[in-house]
Structure formats: C-alpha cells, structure tokens
Amino acid sequence: MLLWSVGMTVSRSSVPLLCLSVAFFLVGPCQSGCRETGQCCPGRDPSCSCKGWRSDRTFGTCYCDQACVSTLDCCHDYDSACPALSCVVSEWTAWSGCAEPCRATVRRRSRAILQGPLNAGTPCPHLEEHAGCAEYWSQQGNCPNPPVPALIISGGYGNARKKRDIPDSSDITGYCVQFQLTSLTKGCQQSSGPHTQWMQHLREGHRVCVECQPPALSAEQTHCAGDGEEDDGGRRQSHQWQAVGNPRCRGVWRRVGRMEACSCPTAHSFLFI
C-alpha cells in the first residue's frame, strides 16, 4: 500500500511537468512567423527568417522570402501573410503606323505595368510587340515605286490594314495568286515572335495562296507588284519573295496561276504588301 501510495504521489506530482512538456512540444519555444515579424521579402534573403513552425510542420528556422516557395522552408503563415500577387498590365495600345513609309518595315504596340509581381506572383509578360507592315503613302503623297520583290504577310493582317488614300477602294476587285515554294531560308523557322510565328508554316514544296487587295492594288493598277503576272508569258516563272517582319525569311517560289478567290488553308494564306 505504501509503495502504491508513493507511486501515486510521484505520478501526481509529474502531471504538471508532463502537461508542460506536451504544451512545449505542440506550441514550441516560439510562435513567430511572417505576420508577427512583419517580413515579406523579395528573392532569396537569408536574413528574412525567424524561428517557428514551417509549412511542412517541422520546427526550426523558417523564411519569409519569395524563394522559400521553391525551397520548401516557408514559415507556416507565409501564404496568408505574404499572398502572391501576379503582375497586372494594361490593355494593348493601338498599333502604330509603319516606322517608315514606302518600304517594308515594322509597326509597334505596347502595354504598361499597372502592378508589379509580389511574393512569387506571376511575372510580367512582354510589354512590346512588333509586326511587319508597309505603307503606300508618305507626307508627299503615294509612294512612287512599290517595294520589290514580292512582300508577303499573314492573311490576318488584312483585317487591320488601313485603306486610306485609295479612292473608291470598295470598287476595286482583288484576286488571288497561287505559288509553289521552291526554296526558303532557315530564318523562317527561327521566327518565334507572336506576330512572326506564321512564317514557321512555310515549307519547300508547299503551295500557298497570296491575295492581292487594296491598298497593294490601287485603281491605276491591274496587278500587285511582285505577283509575276507581267513576266508570266504562259510559263511558270520563278520569283523572289520576302516575309514582312523578318528580313531573314525569304526565298523563291514558282507561280502556279491566278484565281478569283483564295482556297488555301489559313496557315498557307497570305497577302501582298
């Protein structure tokens, strides 16, 4: 009985110590985190740390910098104390005019950063785009000589191309010319920009359709420059062409014939500039 009583006495006296140990294990020597220390740091910052619980439920040094997301050593409250904010940009501006008149050149559009990324948020996208273009007028009036050789651009450019300075352009009927690509440079396959990717569809041996429409076709003209009609003579002549927006993408094609309407797939449909 005595031993049992002593055991009971020892057991009862150890209860507070046991409870304290359990509490120490659950809470830890420190409860600090990103919110308590007021830390949210960009990049990798070893000094942006404290002692506390990590997101993986282990106790020790934890971090409140952006890099902790990839190194998996964030403090337990990093996500709530330092929420990820993605970059926010404005809408695209309207396309600019061509950089230079009467020649193949580029047009531009841009957008601005409204909110930079924070706490490992999605980074900002590109802020400027370039696309090929050509204009047939300058401050002195219409260009005297259209650009040669044949300059082409994707068919979608026709929706945005301005038709100013072309009188009664609605009365001008366009047409289509089909060509077979006989050679092209490697630069066509290296066109990775958002408005030059169409050049990657160009392949030797493929047939492409190129539409002739205003302003490349004016009221005083019977055909577009570079379409090979003046040199046809009943034979399939070879002609040089160049993609607008990437001067390294050029080649030679053989004229197949003229059609009233283009019937090629979208990826193989282009415009004379």
PDB file of C-alpha atoms in Angstrom:
ATOM      1  CA  MET A   1       0.000   0.000   0.000  1.00  0.00           C
ATOM      2  CA  LEU A   2       2.791   2.323   0.848  1.00  0.00           C
ATOM      3  CA  LEU A   3       4.603   1.709  -2.379  1.00  0.00           C
ATOM      4  CA  TRP A   4       1.426   2.195  -4.235  1.00  0.00           C
ATOM      5  CA  SER A   5       0.729   5.451  -2.381  1.00  0.00           C
ATOM      6  CA  VAL A   6       4.240   6.705  -3.046  1.00  0.00           C
ATOM      7  CA  GLY A   7       3.823   5.798  -6.704  1.00  0.00           C
ATOM      8  CA  MET A   8       0.581   7.658  -6.779  1.00  0.00           C
ATOM      9  CA  THR A   9       2.220  10.654  -5.161  1.00  0.00           C
ATOM     10  CA  VAL A  10       5.084  10.679  -7.666  1.00  0.00           C
ATOM     11  CA  SER A  11       2.680  10.161 -10.534  1.00  0.00           C
ATOM     12  CA  ARG A  12       0.505  13.058  -9.467  1.00  0.00           C
ATOM     13  CA  SER A  13       3.451  15.369  -8.983  1.00  0.00           C
ATOM     14  CA  SER A  14       4.691  14.648 -12.526  1.00  0.00           C
ATOM     15  CA  VAL A  15       1.396  15.533 -14.179  1.00  0.00           C
ATOM     16  CA  PRO A  16       2.146  19.301 -14.416  1.00  0.00           C
ATOM     17  CA  LEU A  17       5.578  18.566 -15.863  1.00  0.00           C
ATOM     18  CA  LEU A  18       4.070  16.169 -18.387  1.00  0.00           C
ATOM     19  CA  CYS A  19       1.451  18.700 -19.428  1.00  0.00           C
ATOM     20  CA  LEU A  20       4.108  21.390 -19.751  1.00  0.00           C
ATOM     21  CA  SER A  21       6.205  19.098 -21.933  1.00  0.00           C
ATOM     22  CA  VAL A  22       3.243  18.332 -24.179  1.00  0.00           C
ATOM     23  CA  ALA A  23       2.402  22.005 -24.452  1.00  0.00           C
ATOM     24  CA  PHE A  24       6.035  22.819 -25.253  1.00  0.00           C
ATOM     25  CA  PHE A  25       6.058  20.173 -27.979  1.00  0.00           C
ATOM     26  CA  LEU A  26       2.841  21.401 -29.568  1.00  0.00           C
ATOM     27  CA  VAL A  27       3.498  25.129 -29.365  1.00  0.00           C
ATOM     28  CA  GLY A  28       7.282  25.196 -29.497  1.00  0.00           C
ATOM     29  CA  PRO A  29       9.623  27.739 -27.956  1.00  0.00           C
ATOM     30  CA  CYS A  30       8.427  30.423 -30.407  1.00  0.00           C
ATOM     31  CA  GLN A  31       5.228  31.093 -32.307  1.00  0.00           C
ATOM     32  CA  SER A  32       6.620  33.802 -34.568  1.00  0.00           C
ATOM     33  CA  GLY A  33       6.017  33.815 -38.290  1.00  0.00           C
ATOM     34  CA  CYS A  34       5.926  36.199 -41.209  1.00  0.00           C
ATOM     35  CA  ARG A  35       2.954  38.160 -39.887  1.00  0.00           C
ATOM     36  CA  GLU A  36       4.348  38.564 -36.347  1.00  0.00           C
ATOM     37  CA  THR A  37       7.781  39.679 -37.555  1.00  0.00           C
ATOM     38  CA  GLY A  38       6.327  41.772 -40.396  1.00  0.00           C
ATOM     39  CA  GLN A  39       8.553  40.190 -43.025  1.00  0.00           C
ATOM     40  CA  CYS A  40       7.786  39.602 -46.724  1.00  0.00           C
ATOM     41  CA  CYS A  41      10.998  39.775 -48.703  1.00  0.00           C
ATOM     42  CA  PRO A  42      11.712  39.558 -52.456  1.00  0.00           C
ATOM     43  CA  GLY A  43      14.056  36.999 -53.972  1.00  0.00           C
ATOM     44  CA  ARG A  44      16.270  34.897 -51.710  1.00  0.00           C
ATOM     45  CA  ASP A  45      17.119  36.704 -48.463  1.00  0.00           C
ATOM     46  CA  PRO A  46      18.730  34.577 -45.684  1.00  0.00           C
ATOM     47  CA  SER A  47      18.121  37.351 -43.174  1.00  0.00           C
ATOM     48  CA  CYS A  48      14.368  37.231 -43.817  1.00  0.00           C
ATOM     49  CA  SER A  49      13.833  34.434 -41.318  1.00  0.00           C
ATOM     50  CA  CYS A  50      12.732  33.569 -37.811  1.00  0.00           C
ATOM     51  CA  LYS A  51      12.340  30.589 -35.516  1.00  0.00           C
ATOM     52  CA  GLY A  52       8.957  28.963 -35.810  1.00  0.00           C
ATOM     53  CA  TRP A  53       6.850  26.338 -37.480  1.00  0.00           C
ATOM     54  CA  ARG A  54       7.391  25.673 -41.148  1.00  0.00           C
ATOM     55  CA  SER A  55       4.747  24.790 -43.694  1.00  0.00           C
ATOM     56  CA  ASP A  56       5.823  21.134 -43.506  1.00  0.00           C
ATOM     57  CA  ARG A  57       5.004  21.113 -39.737  1.00  0.00           C
ATOM     58  CA  THR A  58       8.618  20.970 -38.613  1.00  0.00           C
ATOM     59  CA  PHE A  59      10.057  23.472 -36.160  1.00  0.00           C
ATOM     60  CA  GLY A  60      13.187  25.498 -36.767  1.00  0.00           C
ATOM     61  CA  THR A  61      14.426  28.338 -38.910  1.00  0.00           C
ATOM     62  CA  CYS A  62      11.764  29.333 -41.430  1.00  0.00           C
ATOM     63  CA  TYR A  63      11.780  32.013 -44.114  1.00  0.00           C
ATOM     64  CA  CYS A  64       9.504  34.735 -45.405  1.00  0.00           C
ATOM     65  CA  ASP A  65      11.204  35.414 -48.751  1.00  0.00           C
ATOM     66  CA  GLN A  66       9.927  34.557 -52.224  1.00  0.00           C
ATOM     67  CA  ALA A  67      12.464  31.758 -52.657  1.00  0.00           C
ATOM     68  CA  CYS A  68      11.019  29.776 -49.753  1.00  0.00           C
ATOM     69  CA  VAL A  69       8.207  28.633 -52.036  1.00  0.00           C
ATOM     70  CA  SER A  70      10.671  26.636 -54.143  1.00  0.00           C
ATOM     71  CA  THR A  71      12.988  25.634 -51.280  1.00  0.00           C
ATOM     72  CA  LEU A  72      10.019  24.489 -49.155  1.00  0.00           C
ATOM     73  CA  ASP A  73      11.164  26.223 -45.979  1.00  0.00           C
ATOM     74  CA  CYS A  74       8.491  28.917 -45.650  1.00  0.00           C
ATOM     75  CA  CYS A  75       7.077  29.849 -42.271  1.00  0.00           C
ATOM     76  CA  HIS A  76       3.681  28.336 -41.601  1.00  0.00           C
ATOM     77  CA  ASP A  77       1.804  31.594 -42.277  1.00  0.00           C
ATOM     78  CA  TYR A  78       3.713  32.707 -45.392  1.00  0.00           C
ATOM     79  CA  ASP A  79       0.809  32.164 -47.790  1.00  0.00           C
ATOM     80  CA  SER A  80      -1.608  34.239 -45.708  1.00  0.00           C
ATOM     81  CA  ALA A  81       0.862  36.890 -44.512  1.00  0.00           C
ATOM     82  CA  CYS A  82       2.582  37.300 -47.887  1.00  0.00           C
ATOM     83  CA  PRO A  83      -0.055  36.477 -50.538  1.00  0.00           C
ATOM     84  CA  ALA A  84       1.239  36.077 -54.084  1.00  0.00           C
ATOM     85  CA  LEU A  85       0.228  38.972 -56.307  1.00  0.00           C
ATOM     86  CA  SER A  86       0.624  38.448 -60.036  1.00  0.00           C
ATOM     87  CA  CYS A  87       1.754  41.158 -62.391  1.00  0.00           C
ATOM     88  CA  VAL A  88      -1.074  43.241 -63.830  1.00  0.00           C
ATOM     89  CA  VAL A  89      -0.637  45.009 -67.170  1.00  0.00           C
ATOM     90  CA  SER A  90      -2.783  47.378 -69.160  1.00  0.00           C
ATOM     91  CA  GLU A  91      -4.522  46.596 -72.431  1.00  0.00           C
ATOM     92  CA  TRP A  92      -2.503  46.809 -75.633  1.00  0.00           C
ATOM     93  CA  THR A  93      -2.306  50.210 -77.256  1.00  0.00           C
ATOM     94  CA  ALA A  94      -3.464  50.532 -80.847  1.00  0.00           C
ATOM     95  CA  TRP A  95      -0.897  49.538 -83.469  1.00  0.00           C
ATOM     96  CA  SER A  96       1.363  52.378 -84.504  1.00  0.00           C
ATOM     97  CA  GLY A  97       1.796  53.352 -88.105  1.00  0.00           C
ATOM     98  CA  CYS A  98       4.674  51.893 -90.077  1.00  0.00           C
ATOM     99  CA  ALA A  99       8.056  53.096 -88.860  1.00  0.00           C
ATOM    100  CA  GLU A 100       8.992  54.301 -92.353  1.00  0.00           C
ATOM    101  CA  PRO A 101       6.843  54.941 -95.442  1.00  0.00           C
ATOM    102  CA  CYS A 102       7.286  53.359 -98.849  1.00  0.00           C
ATOM    103  CA  ARG A 103       9.247  50.333 -97.657  1.00  0.00           C
ATOM    104  CA  ALA A 104       8.843  47.150 -95.670  1.00  0.00           C
ATOM    105  CA  THR A 105       9.249  47.949 -92.008  1.00  0.00           C
ATOM    106  CA  VAL A 106       7.559  47.306 -88.648  1.00  0.00           C
ATOM    107  CA  ARG A 107       4.657  48.590 -86.585  1.00  0.00           C
ATOM    108  CA  ARG A 108       4.552  48.511 -82.797  1.00  0.00           C
ATOM    109  CA  ARG A 109       2.171  48.309 -79.887  1.00  0.00           C
ATOM    110  CA  SER A 110       2.825  48.311 -76.158  1.00  0.00           C
ATOM    111  CA  ARG A 111       1.270  47.933 -72.731  1.00  0.00           C
ATOM    112  CA  ALA A 112       2.250  49.204 -69.280  1.00  0.00           C
ATOM    113  CA  ILE A 113       2.746  47.573 -65.881  1.00  0.00           C
ATOM    114  CA  LEU A 114      -0.071  48.502 -63.506  1.00  0.00           C
ATOM    115  CA  GLN A 115       1.058  46.260 -60.632  1.00  0.00           C
ATOM    116  CA  GLY A 116       4.395  44.516 -60.389  1.00  0.00           C
ATOM    117  CA  PRO A 117       4.543  40.915 -59.111  1.00  0.00           C
ATOM    118  CA  LEU A 118       4.964  40.342 -55.368  1.00  0.00           C
ATOM    119  CA  ASN A 119       5.758  37.304 -53.254  1.00  0.00           C
ATOM    120  CA  ALA A 120       6.484  34.890 -56.107  1.00  0.00           C
ATOM    121  CA  GLY A 121       3.475  36.030 -58.120  1.00  0.00           C
ATOM    122  CA  THR A 122       3.307  35.500 -61.878  1.00  0.00           C
ATOM    123  CA  PRO A 123       5.964  37.668 -63.572  1.00  0.00           C
ATOM    124  CA  CYS A 124       5.069  40.356 -66.074  1.00  0.00           C
ATOM    125  CA  PRO A 125       4.614  39.332 -69.725  1.00  0.00           C
ATOM    126  CA  HIS A 126       6.393  41.097 -72.568  1.00  0.00           C
ATOM    127  CA  LEU A 127       5.383  44.731 -72.893  1.00  0.00           C
ATOM    128  CA  GLU A 128       6.047  45.426 -76.576  1.00  0.00           C
ATOM    129  CA  GLU A 129       5.209  43.653 -79.810  1.00  0.00           C
ATOM    130  CA  HIS A 130       6.418  44.228 -83.353  1.00  0.00           C
ATOM    131  CA  ALA A 131       4.790  43.162 -86.581  1.00  0.00           C
ATOM    132  CA  GLY A 132       5.675  43.741 -90.190  1.00  0.00           C
ATOM    133  CA  CYS A 133       3.896  46.319 -92.295  1.00  0.00           C
ATOM    134  CA  ALA A 134       4.262  48.552 -95.322  1.00  0.00           C
ATOM    135  CA  GLU A 135       2.522  51.767 -96.332  1.00  0.00           C
ATOM    136  CA  TYR A 136       1.984  53.081 -99.824  1.00  0.00           C
ATOM    137  CA  TRP A 137       1.909  56.773 -98.937  1.00  0.00           C
ATOM    138  CA  SER A 138       4.063  59.400 -97.299  1.00  0.00           C
ATOM    139  CA  GLN A 139       3.650  63.083 -96.466  1.00  0.00           C
ATOM    140  CA  GLN A 140       4.352  63.810-100.114  1.00  0.00           C
ATOM    141  CA  GLY A 141       1.553  61.504-101.283  1.00  0.00           C
ATOM    142  CA  ASN A 142       1.502  57.990-102.697  1.00  0.00           C
ATOM    143  CA  CYS A 143       4.816  56.202-102.947  1.00  0.00           C
ATOM    144  CA  PRO A 144       6.278  56.429-106.481  1.00  0.00           C
ATOM    145  CA  ASN A 145       7.544  52.846-106.572  1.00  0.00           C
ATOM    146  CA  PRO A 146       6.067  49.911-104.664  1.00  0.00           C
ATOM    147  CA  PRO A 147       8.529  47.739-102.729  1.00  0.00           C
ATOM    148  CA  VAL A 148      10.011  44.726-104.509  1.00  0.00           C
ATOM    149  CA  PRO A 149      10.493  41.747-104.506  1.00  0.00           C
ATOM    150  CA  ALA A 150       7.112  40.349-103.546  1.00  0.00           C
ATOM    151  CA  LEU A 151       6.453  41.164 -99.883  1.00  0.00           C
ATOM    152  CA  ILE A 152       4.004  38.946 -98.023  1.00  0.00           C
ATOM    153  CA  ILE A 153       2.380  38.885 -94.609  1.00  0.00           C
ATOM    154  CA  SER A 154      -0.169  36.641 -92.904  1.00  0.00           C
ATOM    155  CA  GLY A 155      -3.738  36.856 -94.137  1.00  0.00           C
ATOM    156  CA  GLY A 156      -4.962  38.156 -90.772  1.00  0.00           C
ATOM    157  CA  TYR A 157      -3.187  41.461 -91.404  1.00  0.00           C
ATOM    158  CA  GLY A 158      -5.859  42.334 -93.954  1.00  0.00           C
ATOM    159  CA  ASN A 159      -8.384  42.884 -91.153  1.00  0.00           C
ATOM    160  CA  ALA A 160      -6.273  45.639 -89.624  1.00  0.00           C
ATOM    161  CA  ARG A 161      -4.675  47.168 -92.710  1.00  0.00           C
ATOM    162  CA  LYS A 162      -5.791  50.727 -93.318  1.00  0.00           C
ATOM    163  CA  LYS A 163      -7.133  51.526 -96.771  1.00  0.00           C
ATOM    164  CA  ARG A 164      -6.701  55.290 -96.679  1.00  0.00           C
ATOM    165  CA  ASP A 165      -5.610  57.337 -99.689  1.00  0.00           C
ATOM    166  CA  ILE A 166      -7.080  54.716-102.040  1.00  0.00           C
ATOM    167  CA  PRO A 167     -10.055  56.370-103.776  1.00  0.00           C
ATOM    168  CA  ASP A 168     -13.096  54.162-104.239  1.00  0.00           C
ATOM    169  CA  SER A 169     -11.198  51.143-102.908  1.00  0.00           C
ATOM    170  CA  SER A 170     -14.525  49.396-102.370  1.00  0.00           C
ATOM    171  CA  ASP A 171     -14.907  49.229-106.156  1.00  0.00           C
ATOM    172  CA  ILE A 172     -11.547  47.524-106.653  1.00  0.00           C
ATOM    173  CA  THR A 173     -11.828  43.771-107.020  1.00  0.00           C
ATOM    174  CA  GLY A 174      -8.917  41.790-105.662  1.00  0.00           C
ATOM    175  CA  TYR A 175      -7.717  38.395-106.764  1.00  0.00           C
ATOM    176  CA  CYS A 176      -5.546  35.508-105.592  1.00  0.00           C
ATOM    177  CA  VAL A 177      -2.323  34.025-106.932  1.00  0.00           C
ATOM    178  CA  GLN A 178      -1.146  30.537-106.098  1.00  0.00           C
ATOM    179  CA  PHE A 179       2.562  29.807-105.806  1.00  0.00           C
ATOM    180  CA  GLN A 180       4.654  26.748-105.048  1.00  0.00           C
ATOM    181  CA  LEU A 181       7.548  27.351-102.667  1.00  0.00           C
ATOM    182  CA  THR A 182      10.778  26.099-104.227  1.00  0.00           C
ATOM    183  CA  SER A 183      13.242  27.408-101.643  1.00  0.00           C
ATOM    184  CA  LEU A 184      13.350  29.417 -98.427  1.00  0.00           C
ATOM    185  CA  THR A 185      15.913  30.461 -95.848  1.00  0.00           C
ATOM    186  CA  LYS A 186      16.342  28.982 -92.365  1.00  0.00           C
ATOM    187  CA  GLY A 187      15.338  32.332 -90.906  1.00  0.00           C
ATOM    188  CA  CYS A 188      11.670  31.448 -91.494  1.00  0.00           C
ATOM    189  CA  GLN A 189      11.863  28.621 -88.951  1.00  0.00           C
ATOM    190  CA  GLN A 190      13.546  30.908 -86.424  1.00  0.00           C
ATOM    191  CA  SER A 191      10.632  33.332 -86.248  1.00  0.00           C
ATOM    192  CA  SER A 192       9.381  32.944 -82.679  1.00  0.00           C
ATOM    193  CA  GLY A 193       7.692  36.302 -82.074  1.00  0.00           C
ATOM    194  CA  PRO A 194       3.910  36.326 -81.631  1.00  0.00           C
ATOM    195  CA  HIS A 195       3.406  38.093 -84.973  1.00  0.00           C
ATOM    196  CA  THR A 196       6.044  36.196 -86.942  1.00  0.00           C
ATOM    197  CA  GLN A 197       5.129  32.627 -85.987  1.00  0.00           C
ATOM    198  CA  TRP A 198       3.109  32.310 -89.187  1.00  0.00           C
ATOM    199  CA  MET A 199       6.417  32.079 -91.068  1.00  0.00           C
ATOM    200  CA  GLN A 200       7.111  28.700 -89.449  1.00  0.00           C
ATOM    201  CA  HIS A 201       4.364  27.172 -91.603  1.00  0.00           C
ATOM    202  CA  LEU A 202       6.341  27.879 -94.785  1.00  0.00           C
ATOM    203  CA  ARG A 203       7.825  24.701 -96.240  1.00  0.00           C
ATOM    204  CA  GLU A 204       9.551  23.869 -99.516  1.00  0.00           C
ATOM    205  CA  GLY A 205       7.151  22.188-101.932  1.00  0.00           C
ATOM    206  CA  HIS A 206       4.001  23.596-100.308  1.00  0.00           C
ATOM    207  CA  ARG A 207       1.523  25.604-102.316  1.00  0.00           C
ATOM    208  CA  VAL A 208       0.465  28.934-100.863  1.00  0.00           C
ATOM    209  CA  CYS A 209      -2.218  31.457-101.766  1.00  0.00           C
ATOM    210  CA  VAL A 210      -1.392  35.166-101.793  1.00  0.00           C
ATOM    211  CA  GLU A 211      -4.243  37.654-102.061  1.00  0.00           C
ATOM    212  CA  CYS A 212      -3.926  40.933-103.916  1.00  0.00           C
ATOM    213  CA  GLN A 213      -6.207  43.587-102.397  1.00  0.00           C
ATOM    214  CA  PRO A 214      -6.167  47.357-101.742  1.00  0.00           C
ATOM    215  CA  PRO A 215      -4.029  49.215-100.936  1.00  0.00           C
ATOM    216  CA  ALA A 216      -1.458  46.904-102.564  1.00  0.00           C
ATOM    217  CA  LEU A 217      -3.814  47.047-105.554  1.00  0.00           C
ATOM    218  CA  SER A 218      -4.846  50.588-106.499  1.00  0.00           C
ATOM    219  CA  ALA A 219      -7.294  51.836-109.102  1.00  0.00           C
ATOM    220  CA  GLU A 220      -4.440  52.556-111.511  1.00  0.00           C
ATOM    221  CA  GLN A 221      -3.019  49.028-111.289  1.00  0.00           C
ATOM    222  CA  THR A 222      -4.063  45.751-112.841  1.00  0.00           C
ATOM    223  CA  HIS A 223      -1.986  43.548-110.541  1.00  0.00           C
ATOM    224  CA  CYS A 224       0.082  43.645-107.334  1.00  0.00           C
ATOM    225  CA  ALA A 225       3.819  44.234-107.505  1.00  0.00           C
ATOM    226  CA  GLY A 226       5.785  41.025-107.372  1.00  0.00           C
ATOM    227  CA  ASP A 227       2.929  38.678-108.309  1.00  0.00           C
ATOM    228  CA  GLY A 228       4.757  37.730-111.511  1.00  0.00           C
ATOM    229  CA  GLU A 229       1.873  38.495-113.849  1.00  0.00           C
ATOM    230  CA  GLU A 230       3.906  40.794-116.072  1.00  0.00           C
ATOM    231  CA  ASP A 231       6.506  38.038-116.530  1.00  0.00           C
ATOM    232  CA  ASP A 232       4.122  35.096-116.875  1.00  0.00           C
ATOM    233  CA  GLY A 233       4.071  34.726-120.649  1.00  0.00           C
ATOM    234  CA  GLY A 234       2.309  31.389-120.303  1.00  0.00           C
ATOM    235  CA  ARG A 235       5.199  29.875-118.382  1.00  0.00           C
ATOM    236  CA  ARG A 236       5.640  29.128-114.712  1.00  0.00           C
ATOM    237  CA  GLN A 237       8.207  31.744-113.765  1.00  0.00           C
ATOM    238  CA  SER A 238      10.170  31.747-110.515  1.00  0.00           C
ATOM    239  CA  HIS A 239      10.165  34.892-108.399  1.00  0.00           C
ATOM    240  CA  GLN A 240      11.673  36.087-105.171  1.00  0.00           C
ATOM    241  CA  TRP A 241       9.615  36.817-102.079  1.00  0.00           C
ATOM    242  CA  GLN A 242      10.272  38.129 -98.588  1.00  0.00           C
ATOM    243  CA  ALA A 243       8.247  37.938 -95.373  1.00  0.00           C
ATOM    244  CA  VAL A 244       7.448  41.309 -93.844  1.00  0.00           C
ATOM    245  CA  GLY A 245       8.582  41.495 -90.227  1.00  0.00           C
ATOM    246  CA  ASN A 246      11.616  39.220 -90.633  1.00  0.00           C
ATOM    247  CA  PRO A 247      14.032  40.102 -93.443  1.00  0.00           C
ATOM    248  CA  ARG A 248      15.846  36.792 -92.838  1.00  0.00           C
ATOM    249  CA  CYS A 249      12.771  34.900 -94.040  1.00  0.00           C
ATOM    250  CA  ARG A 250      12.811  34.958 -97.823  1.00  0.00           C
ATOM    251  CA  GLY A 251      13.001  32.598-100.742  1.00  0.00           C
ATOM    252  CA  VAL A 252      11.875  31.697-104.249  1.00  0.00           C
ATOM    253  CA  TRP A 253       8.509  30.482-105.447  1.00  0.00           C
ATOM    254  CA  ARG A 254       7.071  29.404-108.786  1.00  0.00           C
ATOM    255  CA  ARG A 255       3.854  30.982-109.969  1.00  0.00           C
ATOM    256  CA  VAL A 256       1.100  28.392-110.464  1.00  0.00           C
ATOM    257  CA  GLY A 257      -1.684  30.674-111.612  1.00  0.00           C
ATOM    258  CA  ARG A 258      -4.178  33.391-110.846  1.00  0.00           C
ATOM    259  CA  MET A 259      -7.518  32.658-109.193  1.00  0.00           C
ATOM    260  CA  GLU A 260     -10.522  34.779-108.406  1.00  0.00           C
ATOM    261  CA  ALA A 261     -10.574  33.646-104.781  1.00  0.00           C
ATOM    262  CA  CYS A 262      -8.062  32.016-102.455  1.00  0.00           C
ATOM    263  CA  SER A 263      -8.810  28.482-101.336  1.00  0.00           C
ATOM    264  CA  CYS A 264      -5.674  27.548 -99.361  1.00  0.00           C
ATOM    265  CA  PRO A 265      -5.739  26.673 -95.634  1.00  0.00           C
ATOM    266  CA  THR A 266      -5.375  29.629 -93.263  1.00  0.00           C
ATOM    267  CA  ALA A 267      -1.764  28.702 -92.443  1.00  0.00           C
ATOM    268  CA  HIS A 268      -0.897  28.943 -96.153  1.00  0.00           C
ATOM    269  CA  SER A 269      -2.853  32.116 -96.959  1.00  0.00           C
ATOM    270  CA  PHE A 270      -1.031  35.422 -97.240  1.00  0.00           C
ATOM    271  CA  LEU A 271      -1.319  38.969 -98.530  1.00  0.00           C
ATOM    272  CA  PHE A 272       0.750  41.045-100.882  1.00  0.00           C
ATOM    273  CA  ILE A 273       2.007  44.167 -99.098  1.00  0.00           C
TER     274      ILE A 273
END
